[in-house]
Amino acid sequence: MGTDSVYGLISFYKVFAPGQILIALLTQWLIVMPLWDRIVAKPKSAIIIFPSIVIICLAFAFGIAYVIWDTATGIKHLVQICLFMTGVQLFYWIINFLVLFLIDWKVLKKADAANPTNL
């Protein structure tokens, strides 16, 4: 697996894919859905939730970047890794909430029609 070949990559995913899928499902069930339910119930809570997600993504990205950073490459490389990791995580969250919005679009539209002052 450590020969930098396509076969090594395929072997890696064959071994770790079930665990990655399990982690993704648990993340969706335990973290994303409660946040989404809170946003649907109180849309103003998004004002606190979304910036909090950005801060958490920055913190985790810095932690991951620091672990994989080679000090010989300099601080600029650490910042680049951190920004990349932040971008990857934020892309995940944006796509995730966009898909949830599209799934619940009719429900949200009915809620707005029933109570136009529900902001």
PDB file of N, CA and C in Angstrom, residues 26-75:
ATOM      1  N   LEU A  26     -22.521   8.893  10.932  1.00  0.00           N
ATOM      2  CA  LEU A  26     -22.606   9.364  12.317  1.00  0.00           C
ATOM      3  C   LEU A  26     -22.501  10.888  12.395  1.00  0.00           C
ATOM      4  N   THR A  27     -21.630  11.464  11.592  1.00  0.00           N
ATOM      5  CA  THR A  27     -21.514  12.927  11.553  1.00  0.00           C
ATOM      6  C   THR A  27     -22.829  13.547  11.113  1.00  0.00           C
ATOM      7  N   GLN A  28     -23.420  12.987  10.083  1.00  0.00           N
ATOM      8  CA  GLN A  28     -24.690  13.519   9.583  1.00  0.00           C
ATOM      9  C   GLN A  28     -25.784  13.398  10.640  1.00  0.00           C
ATOM     10  N   TRP A  29     -25.858  12.256  11.288  1.00  0.00           N
ATOM     11  CA  TRP A  29     -26.928  11.980  12.248  1.00  0.00           C
ATOM     12  C   TRP A  29     -26.745  12.743  13.555  1.00  0.00           C
ATOM     13  N   LEU A  30     -25.521  12.794  14.070  1.00  0.00           N
ATOM     14  CA  LEU A  30     -25.291  13.366  15.396  1.00  0.00           C
ATOM     15  C   LEU A  30     -24.980  14.864  15.396  1.00  0.00           C
ATOM     16  N   ILE A  31     -24.466  15.385  14.287  1.00  0.00           N
ATOM     17  CA  ILE A  31     -24.072  16.799  14.267  1.00  0.00           C
ATOM     18  C   ILE A  31     -24.913  17.613  13.296  1.00  0.00           C
ATOM     19  N   VAL A  32     -24.955  17.186  12.035  1.00  0.00           N
ATOM     20  CA  VAL A  32     -25.589  18.006  11.003  1.00  0.00           C
ATOM     21  C   VAL A  32     -27.096  18.096  11.188  1.00  0.00           C
ATOM     22  N   MET A  33     -27.753  16.969  11.393  1.00  0.00           N
ATOM     23  CA  MET A  33     -29.218  16.995  11.484  1.00  0.00           C
ATOM     24  C   MET A  33     -29.734  17.806  12.681  1.00  0.00           C
ATOM     25  N   PRO A  34     -29.143  17.707  13.872  1.00  0.00           N
ATOM     26  CA  PRO A  34     -29.606  18.580  14.956  1.00  0.00           C
ATOM     27  C   PRO A  34     -29.417  20.072  14.635  1.00  0.00           C
ATOM     28  N   LEU A  35     -28.297  20.409  13.978  1.00  0.00           N
ATOM     29  CA  LEU A  35     -28.099  21.808  13.584  1.00  0.00           C
ATOM     30  C   LEU A  35     -29.143  22.231  12.557  1.00  0.00           C
ATOM     31  N   TRP A  36     -29.403  21.366  11.584  1.00  0.00           N
ATOM     32  CA  TRP A  36     -30.389  21.695  10.554  1.00  0.00           C
ATOM     33  C   TRP A  36     -31.793  21.824  11.159  1.00  0.00           C
ATOM     34  N   ASP A  37     -32.142  20.926  12.076  1.00  0.00           N
ATOM     35  CA  ASP A  37     -33.451  21.013  12.726  1.00  0.00           C
ATOM     36  C   ASP A  37     -33.589  22.323  13.493  1.00  0.00           C
ATOM     37  N   ARG A  38     -32.517  22.762  14.132  1.00  0.00           N
ATOM     38  CA  ARG A  38     -32.541  24.040  14.852  1.00  0.00           C
ATOM     39  C   ARG A  38     -32.706  25.209  13.889  1.00  0.00           C
ATOM     40  N   ILE A  39     -32.041  25.147  12.740  1.00  0.00           N
ATOM     41  CA  ILE A  39     -32.166  26.220  11.743  1.00  0.00           C
ATOM     42  C   ILE A  39     -33.572  26.263  11.170  1.00  0.00           C
ATOM     43  N   VAL A  40     -34.166  25.091  10.912  1.00  0.00           N
ATOM     44  CA  VAL A  40     -35.531  25.049  10.374  1.00  0.00           C
ATOM     45  C   VAL A  40     -36.515  25.585  11.408  1.00  0.00           C
ATOM     46  N   ALA A  41     -36.334  25.220  12.672  1.00  0.00           N
ATOM     47  CA  ALA A  41     -37.249  25.666  13.723  1.00  0.00           C
ATOM     48  C   ALA A  41     -37.094  27.166  13.996  1.00  0.00           C
ATOM     49  N   LYS A  42     -35.856  27.640  14.048  1.00  0.00           N
ATOM     50  CA  LYS A  42     -35.573  29.055  14.306  1.00  0.00           C
ATOM     51  C   LYS A  42     -34.544  29.546  13.297  1.00  0.00           C
ATOM     52  N   PRO A  43     -34.988  30.092  12.172  1.00  0.00           N
ATOM     53  CA  PRO A  43     -34.036  30.528  11.142  1.00  0.00           C
ATOM     54  C   PRO A  43     -33.006  31.548  11.630  1.00  0.00           C
ATOM     55  N   LYS A  44     -33.347  32.338  12.641  1.00  0.00           N
ATOM     56  CA  LYS A  44     -32.379  33.306  13.158  1.00  0.00           C
ATOM     57  C   LYS A  44     -31.187  32.632  13.839  1.00  0.00           C
ATOM     58  N   SER A  45     -31.337  31.382  14.231  1.00  0.00           N
ATOM     59  CA  SER A  45     -30.220  30.678  14.861  1.00  0.00           C
ATOM     60  C   SER A  45     -29.079  30.451  13.874  1.00  0.00           C
ATOM     61  N   ALA A  46     -29.360  30.549  12.579  1.00  0.00           N
ATOM     62  CA  ALA A  46     -28.311  30.408  11.566  1.00  0.00           C
ATOM     63  C   ALA A  46     -27.258  31.504  11.703  1.00  0.00           C
ATOM     64  N   ILE A  47     -27.658  32.642  12.274  1.00  0.00           N
ATOM     65  CA  ILE A  47     -26.713  33.748  12.477  1.00  0.00           C
ATOM     66  C   ILE A  47     -25.606  33.337  13.431  1.00  0.00           C
ATOM     67  N   ILE A  48     -25.894  32.456  14.351  1.00  0.00           N
ATOM     68  CA  ILE A  48     -24.889  31.968  15.294  1.00  0.00           C
ATOM     69  C   ILE A  48     -24.258  30.663  14.795  1.00  0.00           C
ATOM     70  N   ILE A  49     -25.043  29.798  14.183  1.00  0.00           N
ATOM     71  CA  ILE A  49     -24.558  28.483  13.779  1.00  0.00           C
ATOM     72  C   ILE A  49     -23.512  28.579  12.673  1.00  0.00           C
ATOM     73  N   PHE A  50     -23.766  29.333  11.624  1.00  0.00           N
ATOM     74  CA  PHE A  50     -22.840  29.364  10.496  1.00  0.00           C
ATOM     75  C   PHE A  50     -21.479  29.963  10.853  1.00  0.00           C
ATOM     76  N   PRO A  51     -21.409  31.100  11.548  1.00  0.00           N
ATOM     77  CA  PRO A  51     -20.073  31.580  11.962  1.00  0.00           C
ATOM     78  C   PRO A  51     -19.368  30.608  12.914  1.00  0.00           C
ATOM     79  N   SER A  52     -20.140  29.923  13.755  1.00  0.00           N
ATOM     80  CA  SER A  52     -19.541  28.929  14.649  1.00  0.00           C
ATOM     81  C   SER A  52     -18.916  27.790  13.847  1.00  0.00           C
ATOM     82  N   ILE A  53     -19.595  27.363  12.792  1.00  0.00           N
ATOM     83  CA  ILE A  53     -19.057  26.311  11.932  1.00  0.00           C
ATOM     84  C   ILE A  53     -17.751  26.771  11.288  1.00  0.00           C
ATOM     85  N   VAL A  54     -17.696  28.024  10.845  1.00  0.00           N
ATOM     86  CA  VAL A  54     -16.473  28.550  10.228  1.00  0.00           C
ATOM     87  C   VAL A  54     -15.323  28.532  11.233  1.00  0.00           C
ATOM     88  N   ILE A  55     -15.580  28.956  12.454  1.00  0.00           N
ATOM     89  CA  ILE A  55     -14.540  28.979  13.491  1.00  0.00           C
ATOM     90  C   ILE A  55     -14.074  27.559  13.818  1.00  0.00           C
ATOM     91  N   ILE A  56     -15.009  26.630  13.930  1.00  0.00           N
ATOM     92  CA  ILE A  56     -14.659  25.239  14.216  1.00  0.00           C
ATOM     93  C   ILE A  56     -13.841  24.648  13.056  1.00  0.00           C
ATOM     94  N   CYS A  57     -14.234  24.957  11.820  1.00  0.00           N
ATOM     95  CA  CYS A  57     -13.475  24.476  10.659  1.00  0.00           C
ATOM     96  C   CYS A  57     -12.058  25.035  10.673  1.00  0.00           C
ATOM     97  N   LEU A  58     -11.913  26.316  11.017  1.00  0.00           N
ATOM     98  CA  LEU A  58     -10.570  26.902  11.109  1.00  0.00           C
ATOM     99  C   LEU A  58      -9.737  26.213  12.177  1.00  0.00           C
ATOM    100  N   ALA A  59     -10.331  25.932  13.322  1.00  0.00           N
ATOM    101  CA  ALA A  59      -9.599  25.285  14.413  1.00  0.00           C
ATOM    102  C   ALA A  59      -9.163  23.875  14.021  1.00  0.00           C
ATOM    103  N   PHE A  60     -10.088  23.086  13.452  1.00  0.00           N
ATOM    104  CA  PHE A  60      -9.736  21.733  13.038  1.00  0.00           C
ATOM    105  C   PHE A  60      -8.722  21.753  11.896  1.00  0.00           C
ATOM    106  N   ALA A  61      -8.896  22.697  10.962  1.00  0.00           N
ATOM    107  CA  ALA A  61      -7.955  22.795   9.846  1.00  0.00           C
ATOM    108  C   ALA A  61      -6.557  23.124  10.348  1.00  0.00           C
ATOM    109  N   PHE A  62      -6.456  24.034  11.314  1.00  0.00           N
ATOM    110  CA  PHE A  62      -5.141  24.360  11.858  1.00  0.00           C
ATOM    111  C   PHE A  62      -4.531  23.138  12.544  1.00  0.00           C
ATOM    112  N   GLY A  63      -5.342  22.404  13.297  1.00  0.00           N
ATOM    113  CA  GLY A  63      -4.837  21.207  13.966  1.00  0.00           C
ATOM    114  C   GLY A  63      -4.323  20.175  12.981  1.00  0.00           C
ATOM    115  N   ILE A  64      -5.099  19.911  11.941  1.00  0.00           N
ATOM    116  CA  ILE A  64      -4.686  18.939  10.927  1.00  0.00           C
ATOM    117  C   ILE A  64      -3.446  19.447  10.185  1.00  0.00           C
ATOM    118  N   ALA A  65      -3.463  20.729   9.810  1.00  0.00           N
ATOM    119  CA  ALA A  65      -2.330  21.303   9.079  1.00  0.00           C
ATOM    120  C   ALA A  65      -1.061  21.251   9.916  1.00  0.00           C
ATOM    121  N   TYR A  66      -1.178  21.529  11.185  1.00  0.00           N
ATOM    122  CA  TYR A  66      -0.003  21.519  12.055  1.00  0.00           C
ATOM    123  C   TYR A  66       0.580  20.117  12.192  1.00  0.00           C
ATOM    124  N   VAL A  67      -0.293  19.112  12.246  1.00  0.00           N
ATOM    125  CA  VAL A  67       0.173  17.732  12.373  1.00  0.00           C
ATOM    126  C   VAL A  67       0.919  17.290  11.114  1.00  0.00           C
ATOM    127  N   ILE A  68       0.440  17.670   9.933  1.00  0.00           N
ATOM    128  CA  ILE A  68       1.069  17.196   8.698  1.00  0.00           C
ATOM    129  C   ILE A  68       2.118  18.159   8.153  1.00  0.00           C
ATOM    130  N   TRP A  69       2.306  19.293   8.798  1.00  0.00           N
ATOM    131  CA  TRP A  69       3.240  20.318   8.334  1.00  0.00           C
ATOM    132  C   TRP A  69       4.679  19.912   8.615  1.00  0.00           C
ATOM    133  N   ASP A  70       5.543  20.110   7.640  1.00  0.00           N
ATOM    134  CA  ASP A  70       6.976  19.906   7.807  1.00  0.00           C
ATOM    135  C   ASP A  70       7.588  21.276   8.106  1.00  0.00           C
ATOM    136  N   THR A  71       8.207  21.404   9.272  1.00  0.00           N
ATOM    137  CA  THR A  71       8.721  22.718   9.693  1.00  0.00           C
ATOM    138  C   THR A  71       9.765  23.276   8.735  1.00  0.00           C
ATOM    139  N   ALA A  72      10.409  22.422   7.976  1.00  0.00           N
ATOM    140  CA  ALA A  72      11.416  22.888   7.020  1.00  0.00           C
ATOM    141  C   ALA A  72      10.800  23.676   5.870  1.00  0.00           C
ATOM    142  N   THR A  73       9.504  23.511   5.637  1.00  0.00           N
ATOM    143  CA  THR A  73       8.851  24.201   4.517  1.00  0.00           C
ATOM    144  C   THR A  73       8.428  25.619   4.873  1.00  0.00           C
ATOM    145  N   GLY A  74       8.476  25.991   6.140  1.00  0.00           N
ATOM    146  CA  GLY A  74       8.172  27.358   6.540  1.00  0.00           C
ATOM    147  C   GLY A  74       6.716  27.574   6.914  1.00  0.00           C
ATOM    148  N   ILE A  75       6.499  28.721   7.533  1.00  0.00           N
ATOM    149  CA  ILE A  75       5.153  29.094   8.014  1.00  0.00           C
ATOM    150  C   ILE A  75       4.181  29.299   6.851  1.00  0.00           C
TER     151      ILE A  75
END
